[in-house]
mmCIF file of C-alpha atoms in Angstrom:
data_model
loop_
_atom_site.group_PDB
_atom_site.id
_atom_site.type_symbol
_atom_site.label_atom_id
_atom_site.label_comp_id
_atom_site.label_asym_id
_atom_site.label_seq_id
_atom_site.Cartn_x
_atom_site.Cartn_y
_atom_site.Cartn_z
ATOM 1 C CA UNK L 26 -1.050 50.326 38.071
ATOM 2 C CA UNK L 27 -0.245 46.622 38.352
ATOM 3 C CA UNK L 28 -2.992 44.421 36.980
ATOM 4 C CA UNK L 29 -3.082 40.644 36.527
ATOM 5 C CA UNK L 30 -5.841 38.842 34.650
ATOM 6 C CA UNK L 31 -6.132 35.068 34.699
ATOM 7 C CA UNK L 32 -8.039 33.055 32.119
ATOM 8 C CA UNK L 33 -8.504 29.486 30.939
ATOM 9 C CA UNK L 34 -10.422 28.021 33.844
ATOM 10 C CA UNK L 35 -13.470 25.830 33.418
ATOM 11 C CA UNK L 36 -14.997 22.452 34.131
ATOM 12 C CA UNK L 37 -12.819 19.479 33.182
ATOM 13 C CA UNK L 38 -13.084 15.750 33.775
ATOM 14 C CA UNK L 39 -10.641 13.933 36.046
ATOM 15 C CA UNK L 40 -7.532 12.901 34.198
ATOM 16 C CA UNK L 41 -7.863 15.634 31.614
ATOM 17 C CA UNK L 42 -5.686 18.676 30.973
ATOM 18 C CA UNK L 43 -6.113 22.426 31.096
ATOM 19 C CA UNK L 44 -3.879 25.428 30.487
ATOM 20 C CA UNK L 45 -4.263 28.628 32.437
ATOM 21 C CA UNK L 46 -2.941 31.996 31.305
ATOM 22 C CA UNK L 47 -2.160 35.201 33.134
ATOM 23 C CA UNK L 48 -1.909 38.544 31.363
ATOM 24 C CA UNK L 49 -0.043 41.221 33.293
ATOM 25 C CA UNK L 50 -0.084 44.975 32.773
ATOM 26 C CA UNK L 51 1.260 48.042 34.489
ATOM 27 C CA UNK L 52 4.798 46.739 34.986
ATOM 28 C CA UNK L 53 7.693 45.221 33.043
ATOM 29 C CA UNK L 54 6.693 41.563 33.137
ATOM 30 C CA UNK L 55 10.082 40.297 31.975
ATOM 31 C CA UNK L 56 11.765 41.788 35.074
ATOM 32 C CA UNK L 57 9.780 39.866 37.684
ATOM 33 C CA UNK L 58 9.411 36.329 38.964
ATOM 34 C CA UNK L 59 5.828 35.079 38.959
ATOM 35 C CA UNK L 60 3.764 32.627 41.021
ATOM 36 C CA UNK L 61 0.627 30.559 40.805
ATOM 37 C CA UNK L 62 -1.384 29.922 43.961
ATOM 38 C CA UNK L 63 -4.807 28.384 44.474
ATOM 39 C CA UNK L 64 -7.692 28.321 46.901
ATOM 40 C CA UNK L 65 -10.162 25.464 47.083
ATOM 41 C CA UNK L 66 -13.768 26.532 47.752
ATOM 42 C CA UNK L 67 -14.082 27.672 51.366
ATOM 43 C CA UNK L 68 -10.480 26.758 52.135
ATOM 44 C CA UNK L 69 -7.165 28.526 52.689
ATOM 45 C CA UNK L 70 -4.430 29.557 50.320
ATOM 46 C CA UNK L 71 -2.081 27.017 48.757
ATOM 47 C CA UNK L 72 1.029 27.943 46.813
ATOM 48 C CA UNK L 73 1.442 26.046 43.533
ATOM 49 C CA UNK L 74 4.545 27.130 41.623
ATOM 50 C CA UNK L 75 7.026 29.914 40.904
ATOM 51 C CA UNK L 76 9.134 30.865 37.883
ATOM 52 C CA UNK L 77 12.056 33.267 37.714
ATOM 53 C CA UNK L 78 12.040 36.332 35.465
ATOM 54 C CA UNK L 79 13.757 34.506 32.610
ATOM 55 C CA UNK L 80 12.076 31.142 33.066
ATOM 56 C CA UNK L 81 15.246 29.298 33.996
ATOM 57 C CA UNK L 82 14.287 28.550 37.622
ATOM 58 C CA UNK L 83 11.029 26.828 38.560
ATOM 59 C CA UNK L 84 9.749 25.312 41.782
ATOM 60 C CA UNK L 85 6.562 23.380 42.468
ATOM 61 C CA UNK L 86 4.564 22.290 45.489
ATOM 62 C CA UNK L 87 4.676 18.594 46.210
ATOM 63 C CA UNK L 88 0.954 18.280 45.445
ATOM 64 C CA UNK L 89 1.392 19.316 41.778
ATOM 65 C CA UNK L 90 4.970 18.358 40.974
ATOM 66 C CA UNK L 91 5.112 16.162 37.892
ATOM 67 C CA UNK L 92 1.598 17.146 36.785
ATOM 68 C CA UNK L 93 1.741 20.943 36.480
ATOM 69 C CA UNK L 94 4.207 23.024 34.475
ATOM 70 C CA UNK L 95 4.728 26.734 34.939
ATOM 71 C CA UNK L 96 6.095 28.678 31.991
ATOM 72 C CA UNK L 97 6.257 32.174 30.590
ATOM 73 C CA UNK L 98 6.585 33.913 27.259
ATOM 74 C CA UNK L 99 8.120 37.305 27.887
ATOM 75 C CA UNK L 100 7.697 38.253 24.232
ATOM 76 C CA UNK L 101 3.946 37.728 24.600
ATOM 77 C CA UNK L 102 3.763 39.091 28.141
ATOM 78 C CA UNK L 103 2.036 35.968 29.378
ATOM 79 C CA UNK L 104 2.387 33.508 32.247
ATOM 80 C CA UNK L 105 1.051 29.954 31.886
ATOM 81 C CA UNK L 106 0.167 26.971 34.032
ATOM 82 C CA UNK L 107 -0.187 23.711 32.129
ATOM 83 C CA UNK L 108 -2.095 21.178 34.203
ATOM 84 C CA UNK L 109 -2.349 17.488 33.289
ATOM 85 C CA UNK L 110 -3.822 14.444 35.033
ATOM 86 C CA UNK L 111 -6.227 16.679 36.903
ATOM 87 C CA UNK L 112 -7.836 15.388 40.071
ATOM 88 C CA UNK L 113 -10.918 16.398 42.021
ATOM 89 C CA UNK L 114 -8.662 17.903 44.685
ATOM 90 C CA UNK L 115 -7.267 20.338 42.082
ATOM 91 C CA UNK L 116 -10.641 22.095 42.075
ATOM 92 C CA UNK L 117 -9.867 25.656 43.138
ATOM 93 C CA UNK L 118 -9.661 29.311 42.223
ATOM 94 C CA UNK L 119 -6.238 29.743 40.636
ATOM 95 C CA UNK L 120 -4.418 33.032 41.149
ATOM 96 C CA UNK L 121 -1.358 34.368 39.434
ATOM 97 C CA UNK L 122 0.763 36.695 41.539
ATOM 98 C CA UNK L 123 3.841 38.823 41.066
ATOM 99 C CA UNK L 124 7.052 38.364 43.023
ATOM 100 C CA UNK L 125 8.682 41.737 43.706
ATOM 101 C CA UNK L 126 12.095 40.299 42.785
ATOM 102 C CA UNK L 127 13.515 39.408 39.372
ATOM 103 C CA UNK L 128 14.930 36.217 40.833
ATOM 104 C CA UNK L 129 12.636 34.745 43.483
ATOM 105 C CA UNK L 130 11.902 36.269 46.898
ATOM 106 C CA UNK L 131 8.715 34.258 47.492
ATOM 107 C CA UNK L 132 6.784 37.354 48.453
ATOM 108 C CA UNK L 133 3.592 37.794 46.446
ATOM 109 C CA UNK L 134 2.961 41.509 46.170
ATOM 110 C CA UNK L 135 0.187 41.694 43.569
ATOM 111 C CA UNK L 136 -2.506 39.121 42.823
ATOM 112 C CA UNK L 137 -5.036 38.669 40.039
ATOM 113 C CA UNK L 138 -8.700 37.964 40.698
ATOM 114 C CA UNK L 139 -8.352 34.296 39.825
ATOM 115 C CA UNK L 140 -9.804 31.790 37.388
ATOM 116 C CA UNK L 141 -11.925 28.863 38.615
ATOM 117 C CA UNK L 142 -10.989 25.296 37.760
ATOM 118 C CA UNK L 143 -13.526 22.598 38.540
ATOM 119 C CA UNK L 144 -12.517 18.961 38.126
ATOM 120 C CA UNK L 145 -15.608 16.821 37.971
ATOM 121 C CA UNK L 146 -17.066 13.991 35.957
ATOM 122 C CA UNK J 24 8.048 21.281 54.011
ATOM 123 C CA UNK J 25 7.865 24.034 56.603
ATOM 124 C CA UNK J 26 4.526 23.962 58.388
ATOM 125 C CA UNK J 27 2.903 27.240 59.395
ATOM 126 C CA UNK J 28 0.398 27.236 62.260
ATOM 127 C CA UNK J 29 -1.811 30.238 62.940
ATOM 128 C CA UNK J 30 -3.823 30.938 66.050
ATOM 129 C CA UNK J 31 -6.563 31.520 66.662
ATOM 130 C CA UNK J 32 -8.368 30.188 63.586
ATOM 131 C CA UNK J 33 -11.057 32.775 64.189
ATOM 132 C CA UNK J 34 -11.816 35.593 66.583
ATOM 133 C CA UNK J 35 -14.568 38.073 67.271
ATOM 134 C CA UNK J 36 -13.667 41.674 67.929
ATOM 135 C CA UNK J 37 -15.231 45.107 68.030
ATOM 136 C CA UNK J 38 -14.388 48.260 66.151
ATOM 137 C CA UNK J 39 -11.613 49.985 68.056
ATOM 138 C CA UNK J 40 -10.159 46.808 69.527
ATOM 139 C CA UNK J 41 -6.531 45.810 69.321
ATOM 140 C CA UNK J 42 -6.180 42.401 67.671
ATOM 141 C CA UNK J 43 -3.198 40.057 67.748
ATOM 142 C CA UNK J 44 -2.749 37.019 65.500
ATOM 143 C CA UNK J 45 0.123 34.601 65.954
ATOM 144 C CA UNK J 46 1.936 32.404 63.472
ATOM 145 C CA UNK J 47 4.401 29.667 64.309
ATOM 146 C CA UNK J 48 6.788 28.001 61.896
ATOM 147 C CA UNK J 49 7.858 24.375 62.265
ATOM 148 C CA UNK J 50 11.507 25.416 61.925
ATOM 149 C CA UNK J 51 13.603 28.564 62.052
ATOM 150 C CA UNK J 52 12.709 30.851 59.139
ATOM 151 C CA UNK J 53 14.622 33.918 60.276
ATOM 152 C CA UNK J 54 12.451 36.908 59.377
ATOM 153 C CA UNK J 55 11.125 35.451 56.117
ATOM 154 C CA UNK J 56 7.506 35.790 57.100
ATOM 155 C CA UNK J 57 4.769 37.660 55.259
ATOM 156 C CA UNK J 58 1.172 38.529 56.123
ATOM 157 C CA UNK J 59 -1.797 38.806 53.755
ATOM 158 C CA UNK J 60 -5.355 40.057 54.134
ATOM 159 C CA UNK J 61 -8.202 38.503 52.157
ATOM 160 C CA UNK J 62 -11.730 39.888 52.091
ATOM 161 C CA UNK J 63 -14.640 37.722 50.917
ATOM 162 C CA UNK J 64 -14.685 37.297 47.136
ATOM 163 C CA UNK J 65 -11.440 39.197 46.732
ATOM 164 C CA UNK J 66 -7.827 38.303 46.042
ATOM 165 C CA UNK J 67 -5.323 38.367 48.908
ATOM 166 C CA UNK J 68 -3.332 41.532 49.499
ATOM 167 C CA UNK J 69 0.183 41.694 50.903
ATOM 168 C CA UNK J 70 0.219 43.602 54.188
ATOM 169 C CA UNK J 71 3.619 42.954 55.706
ATOM 170 C CA UNK J 72 6.807 41.374 54.369
ATOM 171 C CA UNK J 73 9.968 40.146 56.082
ATOM 172 C CA UNK J 74 8.145 40.051 59.378
ATOM 173 C CA UNK J 75 7.746 43.765 60.008
ATOM 174 C CA UNK J 76 7.993 45.838 56.815
ATOM 175 C CA UNK J 77 4.746 47.514 55.859
ATOM 176 C CA UNK J 78 3.758 47.119 52.209
ATOM 177 C CA UNK J 79 3.189 50.398 50.395
ATOM 178 C CA UNK J 80 -0.302 51.762 50.959
ATOM 179 C CA UNK J 81 -1.034 49.645 54.018
ATOM 180 C CA UNK J 82 -2.250 51.665 57.028
ATOM 181 C CA UNK J 83 0.126 52.043 59.942
ATOM 182 C CA UNK J 84 -2.361 50.441 62.353
ATOM 183 C CA UNK J 85 -1.043 47.138 60.985
ATOM 184 C CA UNK J 86 2.265 45.934 62.373
ATOM 185 C CA UNK J 87 4.266 42.738 62.422
ATOM 186 C CA UNK J 88 6.944 41.359 64.675
ATOM 187 C CA UNK J 89 8.912 38.231 65.408
ATOM 188 C CA UNK J 90 11.757 36.120 64.154
ATOM 189 C CA UNK J 91 12.854 32.508 64.152
ATOM 190 C CA UNK J 92 9.673 30.492 64.649
ATOM 191 C CA UNK J 93 7.218 32.866 66.331
ATOM 192 C CA UNK J 94 5.556 35.846 64.674
ATOM 193 C CA UNK J 95 2.730 38.254 65.406
ATOM 194 C CA UNK J 96 0.424 40.439 63.358
ATOM 195 C CA UNK J 97 -1.164 43.262 65.333
ATOM 196 C CA UNK J 98 -3.999 45.492 64.222
ATOM 197 C CA UNK J 99 -4.285 48.585 66.409
ATOM 198 C CA UNK J 100 -7.736 50.136 66.534
ATOM 199 C CA UNK J 101 -9.717 47.721 64.368
ATOM 200 C CA UNK J 102 -11.801 49.402 61.671
ATOM 201 C CA UNK J 103 -14.840 47.971 59.824
ATOM 202 C CA UNK J 104 -12.759 47.389 56.697
ATOM 203 C CA UNK J 105 -10.328 45.189 58.671
ATOM 204 C CA UNK J 106 -12.824 42.371 59.116
ATOM 205 C CA UNK J 107 -11.278 39.742 56.884
ATOM 206 C CA UNK J 108 -9.181 36.596 56.898
ATOM 207 C CA UNK J 109 -5.449 36.934 57.534
ATOM 208 C CA UNK J 110 -2.786 34.496 56.365
ATOM 209 C CA UNK J 111 0.853 34.181 57.257
ATOM 210 C CA UNK J 112 3.291 32.767 54.691
ATOM 211 C CA UNK J 113 6.927 31.741 54.948
ATOM 212 C CA UNK J 114 9.334 32.752 52.213
ATOM 213 C CA UNK J 115 12.402 31.108 53.689
ATOM 214 C CA UNK J 116 12.133 27.860 51.779
ATOM 215 C CA UNK J 117 11.944 27.450 48.003
ATOM 216 C CA UNK J 118 8.634 25.709 48.714
ATOM 217 C CA UNK J 119 6.264 28.393 49.934
ATOM 218 C CA UNK J 120 3.720 27.529 52.601
ATOM 219 C CA UNK J 121 0.808 29.440 54.082
ATOM 220 C CA UNK J 122 -0.793 29.245 57.467
ATOM 221 C CA UNK J 123 -4.372 28.082 57.734
ATOM 222 C CA UNK J 124 -5.767 31.570 58.167
ATOM 223 C CA UNK J 125 -7.391 33.609 60.924
ATOM 224 C CA UNK J 126 -10.863 34.950 60.324
ATOM 225 C CA UNK J 127 -11.529 38.241 62.120
ATOM 226 C CA UNK J 128 -15.258 38.681 62.632
ATOM 227 C CA UNK J 129 -17.402 41.422 64.047
ATOM 228 C CA UNK J 130 -18.482 40.899 67.658
#
């Protein structure tokens, strides 16, 4: 069955960088668009970014645009989120999620369990 | 960005109740509206997509309706495992937005 496992989270100082990874299994990764979303402690869901199946189309939320980069390596079956200039308000549980379309439908049909990013000095 | 407003933000209900949650979009999104369920400590799960289509494996007591700016999630005959937080999400715009969530608690 579909399984998504995020990794790379941790405690990082403000202004520093971090790269998250997502390892999918149970489906043909290269045929699906993928998303990152996040959830600050005790708060609601916030969408972060999406990438098309081939990596040619990417969209970002206004809150991360210019600081975060979504990418994928279909040969390694891995989704990434490169985060720079991290701020305290980026502290959250970061989820990767599958889009049921190869282009982008913006539905998120399967989610990982998340990796926690804490930005603190 | 399209703003999504859910109401109520929380509600108390009993097992067997019928529960209705509403979601309003700040502009016309057609039927590009999805609903998710999130239980404490767990990842969200897609319940309903394009306003009224039931995701595979989701019980038929869940239903969705609406179009344009006003949408509804209904849970018929609430079961103990339905106590959770529910989020709406618009997929009309390239920039996805979620509603603030509705927490369904046990009365």
